[in-house]
Amino acid sequence: MANNIAFQPMGNTSVIAVTGTSANTTVISNSPVNQFMISNIGTNPAFVAISTLANVTAAIPTAGTPAQGFCIPGGQIKVISAIQSSPTQTMYAAAVSNATTTIYITPGEGL
């Protein structure tokens, strides 16, 4: 459940080297969580998708064509809520961008 506390990391940080092709990584928590801190340390926006499916794919939407994922602007950090995960369930993240950037994803709880 989401908390009104400062973000508390509860697992290892994963990294995605983002390009124009959707790339995946695993996100593993060390206790039950349903929030993820996503940091885009580059200057280019990236679209990120989080799922329990290993083959999750992020896509860049175009006018009239919705796509899976949400935008993390360059240089921004966002905490999002997703499906509850446990230490025994591996979560997956995918990211894509029109240019190169780097995304870090950390499981945890809080704002």
Backbone as CSV, one residue per row, in Angstrom:
resi,resn,N_x,N_y,N_z,CA_x,CA_y,CA_z,C_x,C_y,C_z
1,MET,0.839,-1.170,0.000,0.000,0.000,0.000,0.888,1.238,0.000
2,ALA,0.455,2.264,-0.693,1.222,3.498,-0.776,1.289,4.178,0.582
3,ASN,2.395,4.778,0.856,2.610,5.469,2.122,2.796,6.954,1.878
4,ASN,2.523,7.760,2.885,2.786,9.197,2.821,4.087,9.508,3.540
5,ILE,5.103,8.720,3.269,6.427,8.883,3.858,7.428,9.107,2.734
6,ALA,8.610,9.518,3.089,9.663,9.636,2.084,9.919,8.268,1.466
7,PHE,10.312,8.234,0.208,10.532,6.968,-0.484,11.581,6.138,0.252
8,GLN,11.234,4.885,0.517,12.128,3.944,1.178,12.492,2.846,0.181
9,PRO,13.744,2.784,-0.282,14.146,1.717,-1.192,13.982,0.355,-0.511
10,MET,13.465,-0.610,-1.263,13.232,-1.942,-0.708,13.626,-2.993,-1.741
11,GLY,14.819,-2.834,-2.300,15.313,-3.771,-3.301,16.456,-3.159,-4.068
12,ASN,16.941,-3.900,-5.023,18.071,-3.442,-5.832,17.611,-2.500,-6.936
13,THR,18.460,-1.551,-7.282,18.193,-0.651,-8.395,18.619,-1.325,-9.686
14,SER,17.740,-1.238,-10.693,18.022,-1.770,-12.026,18.239,-0.605,-12.974
15,VAL,18.947,-0.847,-14.067,19.234,0.212,-15.032,18.851,-0.248,-16.438
16,ILE,18.358,0.697,-17.224,18.081,0.438,-18.638,18.817,1.497,-19.449
17,ALA,19.682,1.058,-20.355,20.307,1.951,-21.330,19.291,2.104,-22.458
18,VAL,18.641,3.239,-22.521,17.492,3.434,-23.394,17.924,3.945,-24.766
19,THR,17.332,3.332,-25.796,17.553,3.748,-27.187,16.195,3.782,-27.890
20,GLY,16.205,3.769,-29.197,14.987,3.779,-29.988,14.289,2.438,-30.057
21,THR,14.883,1.397,-29.473,14.275,0.066,-29.412,13.989,-0.258,-27.956
22,SER,12.777,-0.731,-27.672,12.409,-1.060,-26.299,13.393,-2.066,-25.701
23,ALA,13.911,-1.750,-24.508,14.846,-2.626,-23.796,14.260,-2.972,-22.440
24,ASN,14.540,-4.182,-21.951,13.966,-4.685,-20.697,15.022,-4.878,-19.619
25,THR,14.524,-4.911,-18.369,15.342,-5.289,-17.228,14.430,-5.907,-16.174
26,THR,15.021,-6.656,-15.268,14.264,-7.184,-14.131,14.351,-6.194,-12.970
27,VAL,13.313,-6.188,-12.144,13.270,-5.334,-10.959,12.890,-6.242,-9.795
28,ILE,13.812,-6.422,-8.867,13.605,-7.380,-7.786,13.568,-6.654,-6.445
29,SER,12.483,-6.879,-5.703,12.356,-6.267,-4.374,12.805,-7.268,-3.315
30,ASN,13.104,-6.755,-2.111,13.456,-7.658,-1.015,12.369,-7.707,0.047
31,SER,11.216,-7.079,-0.237,10.023,-7.181,0.595,8.845,-6.749,-0.275
32,PRO,7.611,-7.015,0.128,6.476,-6.636,-0.717,6.431,-5.124,-0.964
33,VAL,6.277,-4.733,-2.222,6.198,-3.315,-2.610,5.174,-3.161,-3.726
34,ASN,4.705,-1.943,-3.924,3.925,-1.650,-5.114,4.252,-0.270,-5.665
35,GLN,5.394,0.259,-5.278,5.835,1.529,-5.825,7.256,1.393,-6.358
36,PHE,7.544,2.245,-7.351,8.845,2.213,-8.001,9.300,3.636,-8.252
37,MET,10.539,3.938,-7.858,11.127,5.233,-8.161,11.855,5.084,-9.496
38,ILE,11.497,5.932,-10.438,12.090,5.869,-11.771,12.814,7.181,-12.016
39,SER,14.112,7.093,-12.277,14.954,8.269,-12.498,15.455,8.262,-13.927
40,ASN,15.212,9.354,-14.637,15.748,9.522,-15.982,16.905,10.503,-15.864
41,ILE,18.131,9.991,-15.903,19.280,10.863,-15.660,19.785,11.547,-16.923
42,GLY,19.175,11.236,-18.057,19.562,11.887,-19.303,18.740,13.136,-19.549
43,THR,18.905,13.720,-20.724,18.165,14.930,-21.074,16.962,14.638,-21.963
44,ASN,16.854,13.417,-22.458,15.778,13.053,-23.373,14.642,12.330,-22.653
45,PRO,13.389,12.582,-23.032,12.279,11.860,-22.414,12.327,10.383,-22.782
46,ALA,11.792,9.549,-21.896,11.707,8.109,-22.148,10.310,7.640,-21.771
47,PHE,9.842,6.600,-22.435,8.574,5.976,-22.102,8.868,4.657,-21.417
48,VAL,8.259,4.445,-20.233,8.558,3.301,-19.379,7.280,2.499,-19.147
49,ALA,7.409,1.176,-19.153,6.312,0.273,-18.816,6.799,-0.703,-17.753
50,ILE,5.951,-1.012,-16.774,6.284,-1.966,-15.717,5.219,-3.054,-15.715
51,SER,5.664,-4.309,-15.577,4.734,-5.430,-15.690,5.261,-6.644,-14.942
52,THR,4.393,-7.635,-14.778,4.810,-8.939,-14.270,5.237,-9.847,-15.421
53,LEU,5.093,-9.379,-16.649,5.436,-10.169,-17.832,6.854,-9.871,-18.302
54,ALA,7.629,-10.911,-18.523,9.030,-10.744,-18.920,9.170,-10.084,-20.286
55,ASN,8.153,-10.202,-21.128,8.270,-9.651,-22.479,7.605,-8.283,-22.607
56,VAL,7.485,-7.543,-21.507,6.881,-6.213,-21.557,7.654,-5.333,-22.538
57,THR,6.913,-4.537,-23.285,7.513,-3.643,-24.271,6.970,-2.244,-24.063
58,ALA,7.829,-1.260,-24.017,7.408,0.138,-23.955,7.372,0.673,-25.385
59,ALA,6.478,1.597,-25.624,6.370,2.184,-26.958,6.116,3.679,-26.834
60,ILE,6.484,4.398,-27.863,6.256,5.843,-27.916,4.926,6.073,-28.628
61,PRO,3.971,6.710,-27.966,2.683,6.932,-28.623,2.795,7.984,-29.723
62,THR,1.898,7.887,-30.676,1.786,8.908,-31.711,0.344,9.380,-31.741
63,ALA,0.086,10.472,-32.394,-1.273,11.021,-32.460,-2.235,9.963,-32.989
64,GLY,-3.247,9.658,-32.205,-4.247,8.676,-32.593,-3.874,7.234,-32.328
65,THR,-2.666,6.999,-31.823,-2.214,5.633,-31.551,-1.647,5.556,-30.137
66,PRO,-2.481,5.206,-29.153,-1.977,5.048,-27.789,-0.948,3.915,-27.722
67,ALA,-0.086,3.969,-26.731,0.954,2.948,-26.594,1.189,2.654,-25.126
68,GLN,1.711,1.457,-24.839,1.990,1.066,-23.460,3.189,1.817,-22.942
69,GLY,3.029,2.414,-21.770,4.121,3.127,-21.120,3.705,4.535,-20.736
70,PHE,4.519,5.172,-19.932,4.275,6.543,-19.507,5.578,7.306,-19.628
71,CYS,5.458,8.609,-19.834,6.627,9.445,-20.111,7.312,9.877,-18.823
72,ILE,8.625,9.706,-18.810,9.482,10.270,-17.763,10.368,11.296,-18.462
73,PRO,10.102,12.591,-18.274,10.913,13.605,-18.941,12.389,13.513,-18.538
74,GLY,13.244,14.003,-19.395,14.674,14.013,-19.092,14.961,14.758,-17.806
75,GLY,15.854,14.219,-16.998,16.256,14.862,-15.752,15.225,14.790,-14.647
76,GLN,14.215,13.947,-14.784,13.135,13.869,-13.803,13.158,12.560,-13.024
77,ILE,12.580,12.598,-11.828,12.390,11.420,-10.991,10.902,11.327,-10.683
78,LYS,10.326,10.159,-10.897,8.907,9.924,-10.623,8.763,8.676,-9.767
79,VAL,7.839,8.713,-8.807,7.466,7.523,-8.045,6.086,7.127,-8.534
80,ILE,5.959,5.889,-8.990,4.676,5.414,-9.499,4.228,4.191,-8.707
81,SER,2.936,3.975,-8.679,2.379,2.767,-8.083,2.091,1.780,-9.196
82,ALA,2.342,0.524,-8.930,2.097,-0.536,-9.906,1.536,-1.733,-9.159
83,ILE,1.395,-2.829,-9.834,0.888,-4.044,-9.218,1.783,-4.435,-8.038
84,GLN,1.175,-4.943,-6.983,1.930,-5.384,-5.800,2.923,-6.471,-6.198
85,SER,4.141,-6.336,-5.766,5.141,-7.379,-6.011,5.701,-7.841,-4.676
86,SER,6.222,-9.029,-4.661,6.793,-9.603,-3.448,8.207,-10.058,-3.752
87,PRO,8.965,-10.446,-2.730,10.325,-10.923,-2.977,10.365,-12.166,-3.863
88,THR,9.250,-12.875,-3.962,9.233,-14.083,-4.796,8.706,-13.812,-6.198
89,GLN,8.266,-12.566,-6.484,7.769,-12.232,-7.813,8.697,-11.235,-8.475
90,THR,9.198,-11.610,-9.618,10.054,-10.708,-10.381,9.173,-9.770,-11.191
91,MET,9.487,-8.502,-11.139,8.823,-7.503,-11.965,9.765,-7.171,-13.115
92,TYR,9.202,-6.655,-14.169,9.991,-6.313,-15.352,9.675,-4.883,-15.756
93,ALA,10.656,-4.209,-16.290,10.472,-2.850,-16.785,11.069,-2.765,-18.177
94,ALA,10.440,-1.952,-19.001,10.944,-1.699,-20.345,10.937,-0.195,-20.565
95,ALA,11.816,0.277,-21.426,11.878,1.703,-21.735,12.327,1.899,-23.181
96,VAL,11.861,3.008,-23.752,12.217,3.371,-25.123,12.241,4.897,-25.215
97,SER,13.024,5.431,-26.136,13.128,6.873,-26.320,13.462,7.165,-27.774
98,ASN,13.222,8.393,-28.184,13.643,8.805,-29.532,15.139,9.062,-29.594
99,ALA,15.791,9.148,-28.448,17.231,9.379,-28.358,17.757,8.602,-27.160
100,THR,19.045,8.562,-26.971,19.596,7.778,-25.861,19.422,8.498,-24.528
101,THR,19.195,7.699,-23.500,19.102,8.188,-22.131,19.308,6.995,-21.206
102,THR,19.338,7.226,-19.916,19.509,6.151,-18.938,18.403,6.245,-17.897
103,ILE,17.781,5.105,-17.614,16.707,5.009,-16.639,17.150,4.108,-15.490
104,TYR,16.957,4.560,-14.241,17.177,3.748,-13.064,15.821,3.475,-12.420
105,ILE,15.570,2.232,-11.995,14.307,1.848,-11.380,14.590,1.157,-10.056
106,THR,13.992,1.690,-8.976,14.182,1.141,-7.634,12.834,0.810,-7.024
107,PRO,12.624,-0.444,-6.575,11.373,-0.791,-5.896,11.383,-0.240,-4.469
108,GLY,10.205,0.097,-3.956,10.131,0.587,-2.585,8.738,1.063,-2.245
109,GLU,8.650,1.895,-1.233,7.383,2.467,-0.772,7.612,3.910,-0.379
110,GLY,6.620,4.740,-0.600,6.671,6.135,-0.178,6.595,7.097,-1.337
111,LEU,6.633,8.378,-1.007,6.511,9.435,-2.019,7.847,9.912,-2.514
